[in-house]
Coordinates of C-alpha atoms in Angstrom, one line a residue:
M1 CA 13.6 -269.4 46.9
K2 CA 9.9 -271.1 47.3
I3 CA 7.3 -270.0 44.4
T4 CA 5.0 -269.6 47.4
D5 CA 2.2 -267.1 45.4
R6 CA 1.2 -266.0 41.7
T7 CA -1.8 -264.3 40.1
D8 CA -1.4 -262.1 37.4
S9 CA -0.8 -259.3 39.4
T10 CA 1.2 -260.7 41.8
L11 CA 4.3 -262.7 42.6
T12 CA 5.8 -263.8 46.2
L13 CA 9.3 -266.1 46.7
V14 CA 10.3 -267.2 50.1
D15 CA 13.0 -268.7 51.0
T16 CA 13.2 -270.2 54.9
Q17 CA 16.8 -271.8 54.7
A18 CA 15.4 -275.6 54.5
D19 CA 18.4 -277.1 53.1
K20 CA 20.4 -275.3 55.8
A21 CA 18.2 -276.9 58.3
A22 CA 18.0 -280.3 56.8
A23 CA 21.6 -280.3 56.8
L24 CA 22.4 -279.8 60.1
Y25 CA 19.4 -282.1 61.2
A26 CA 20.9 -284.7 59.6
L27 CA 24.1 -284.3 61.2
A28 CA 23.1 -283.7 64.8
V29 CA 21.3 -287.6 63.6
L30 CA 24.4 -289.2 62.1
L31 CA 26.4 -287.6 65.1
G32 CA 24.1 -289.1 67.6
G33 CA 23.5 -292.4 66.2
F34 CA 27.5 -292.5 66.4
A35 CA 27.3 -291.7 69.9
V36 CA 24.8 -294.1 70.3
V37 CA 27.3 -296.9 68.5
M38 CA 30.4 -295.7 71.0
A39 CA 28.8 -296.2 74.0
W40 CA 27.0 -299.5 73.2
Q41 CA 30.7 -300.8 72.7
G42 CA 32.0 -298.9 75.7
D43 CA 34.3 -296.7 74.3
W44 CA 33.4 -293.7 76.5
G45 CA 35.7 -291.4 75.0
L46 CA 34.3 -291.1 71.5
V47 CA 30.5 -290.7 73.0
A48 CA 30.6 -286.4 74.2
P49 CA 32.0 -284.7 71.0
P50 CA 30.0 -286.1 68.6
L51 CA 26.8 -285.0 70.9
V52 CA 28.7 -281.6 71.8
L53 CA 29.5 -280.9 67.8
G54 CA 25.7 -282.6 66.7
A55 CA 24.5 -279.6 69.6
A56 CA 27.0 -277.0 68.1
G57 CA 25.0 -277.4 64.6
L58 CA 21.5 -277.1 65.9
V59 CA 22.9 -273.8 68.0
Y60 CA 24.2 -272.5 65.3
L61 CA 21.3 -273.2 63.3
H62 CA 18.9 -271.4 65.6
L63 CA 21.5 -268.2 65.9
T64 CA 21.3 -268.0 62.2
R65 CA 18.6 -268.9 60.4
I66 CA 16.9 -266.6 57.9
R67 CA 13.6 -266.3 56.4
T68 CA 13.2 -264.0 52.9
V69 CA 10.3 -262.5 52.0
L70 CA 10.0 -261.3 48.3
R71 CA 6.8 -259.9 46.9
F72 CA 6.5 -258.4 43.3
D73 CA 2.8 -256.6 42.7
R74 CA 2.6 -255.5 39.5
A75 CA -0.9 -253.0 40.2
A76 CA 0.2 -251.5 43.0
D77 CA 4.0 -250.7 41.4
T78 CA 5.9 -252.2 44.2
I79 CA 8.4 -254.8 45.2
T80 CA 9.4 -255.4 48.5
L81 CA 11.9 -257.6 50.8
D82 CA 12.1 -258.9 54.2
V83 CA 14.2 -260.5 55.8
F84 CA 13.4 -261.8 59.2
K85 CA 16.3 -262.7 61.3
R86 CA 16.6 -263.9 65.4
R87 CA 17.4 -259.8 65.9
G88 CA 15.1 -258.4 63.7
T89 CA 13.3 -257.5 60.4
R90 CA 15.0 -255.5 57.9
H91 CA 12.7 -254.2 54.9
W92 CA 13.0 -252.8 51.3
D93 CA 11.0 -251.7 48.3
W94 CA 11.3 -250.7 44.8
R95 CA 9.0 -249.8 42.3
F96 CA 8.1 -252.5 40.4
S97 CA 8.0 -250.0 37.0
D98 CA 11.6 -249.8 37.1
L99 CA 12.2 -253.3 37.3
D100 CA 14.4 -254.3 34.5
T101 CA 14.7 -258.1 34.5
A102 CA 16.9 -260.8 36.9
T103 CA 20.2 -262.7 36.6
L104 CA 22.9 -264.4 38.7
S105 CA 25.3 -262.6 40.4
T106 CA 28.6 -264.4 41.8
R107 CA 30.3 -260.6 42.6
L108 CA 30.9 -260.0 46.2
K109 CA 30.9 -256.6 47.6
Q110 CA 34.7 -256.1 47.0
G111 CA 34.2 -257.1 43.0
T112 CA 35.3 -260.5 43.1
D113 CA 33.7 -263.3 41.8
S114 CA 32.8 -265.9 44.2
G115 CA 31.8 -268.5 42.4
I116 CA 28.7 -269.4 44.6
Q117 CA 25.2 -267.4 43.3
R118 CA 23.0 -265.0 44.4
P119 CA 19.8 -264.1 42.6
V120 CA 19.5 -260.1 42.0
M121 CA 17.3 -257.8 40.2
V122 CA 18.5 -255.7 37.2
L123 CA 17.1 -252.6 37.4
K124 CA 16.5 -250.7 34.7
D125 CA 19.1 -247.9 35.9
G126 CA 21.8 -249.9 36.1
T127 CA 21.5 -251.5 39.6
Q128 CA 21.8 -254.5 40.8
A129 CA 19.7 -255.6 43.7
P130 CA 20.1 -259.0 45.7
M131 CA 16.5 -261.4 46.3
R132 CA 18.5 -262.8 49.3
P133 CA 20.9 -261.1 51.3
Y134 CA 23.4 -264.1 51.0
H135 CA 24.8 -266.3 48.5
A136 CA 24.7 -270.2 48.2
A137 CA 25.2 -272.8 45.9
G138 CA 22.7 -275.2 43.9
S139 CA 20.0 -274.3 41.6
Q140 CA 17.5 -272.5 44.1
S141 CA 18.9 -269.1 43.3
W142 CA 18.4 -269.7 39.6
H143 CA 14.8 -270.9 40.4
A144 CA 14.3 -267.4 41.4
V145 CA 15.3 -265.9 38.1
A146 CA 14.1 -268.1 36.6
A147 CA 10.3 -267.4 38.6
V148 CA 11.1 -263.3 37.8
K149 CA 11.6 -263.7 34.3
L150 CA 8.8 -265.8 33.3
F151 CA 6.4 -263.0 35.8
L152 CA 7.8 -260.6 33.5
G153 CA 7.1 -262.9 30.2
Q154 CA 10.9 -263.1 29.7
D155 CA 12.3 -266.0 28.0
I156 CA 14.7 -268.5 30.0
R157 CA 15.2 -270.7 27.3
D158 CA 19.1 -269.0 26.4
E159 CA 20.1 -268.7 30.4
A160 CA 18.9 -272.1 31.9
P161 CA 21.9 -274.5 33.2
T162 CA 22.1 -277.5 31.3
G163 CA 19.8 -279.7 32.3
W164 CA 17.9 -277.6 34.3
I165 CA 14.5 -279.8 35.5
P166 CA 12.2 -277.0 37.1
P167 CA 11.0 -277.9 40.3
E168 CA 7.2 -278.4 40.9
E169 CA 6.3 -275.2 41.8
F170 CA 6.8 -274.2 38.1
D171 CA 4.2 -276.7 36.9
R172 CA 1.7 -275.3 39.5
F173 CA 2.3 -271.4 39.3
F174 CA 4.0 -271.3 35.4
A175 CA 2.0 -274.4 33.7
E176 CA 1.2 -272.1 31.2
E177 CA 4.6 -270.6 30.4
M178 CA 6.9 -273.8 30.8
A179 CA 4.2 -275.2 28.7
M180 CA 5.0 -272.9 25.7
H181 CA 9.2 -272.5 26.9
Y182 CA 9.7 -276.8 25.9
K183 CA 7.2 -277.6 23.9
S184 CA 8.3 -281.3 22.7

């Protein structure tokens, strides 16, 4: 999730699954290149399969693309989560005053540990509300948690993954907080 807006009273996080799109586009280009090389060499039996696989990957991307917008508004006492899918939009809201913190969850609905992470908001009653509708690998889960914690004025040093390097949007939207946390 990327930080797209931050003021004293609002924070907006958006996830467009850009990493998924980049990976599938790169795979389609590599498979297309392989098909061209096979055609150049005259091995026509190996031209169609990579083209079909590349096209299937792009169709999969189109059918499963999700855009998530999470907005925290301290002044209006609201948190809104909008998930835009091909088949429609889902909307959730909570009161900002009910928010306690944010953390990473690796638990699936069945209570088992998946090993992959999903950022969750922890409400004061202990309820965990997902910040996006799917689990994912990588550091973007921690970025979302860090953004919420910093917005709430909470410390992130103890929970930050070893070697965590914040993306540039933290320097732009949380420059003061980051300078406080990472003094030389």
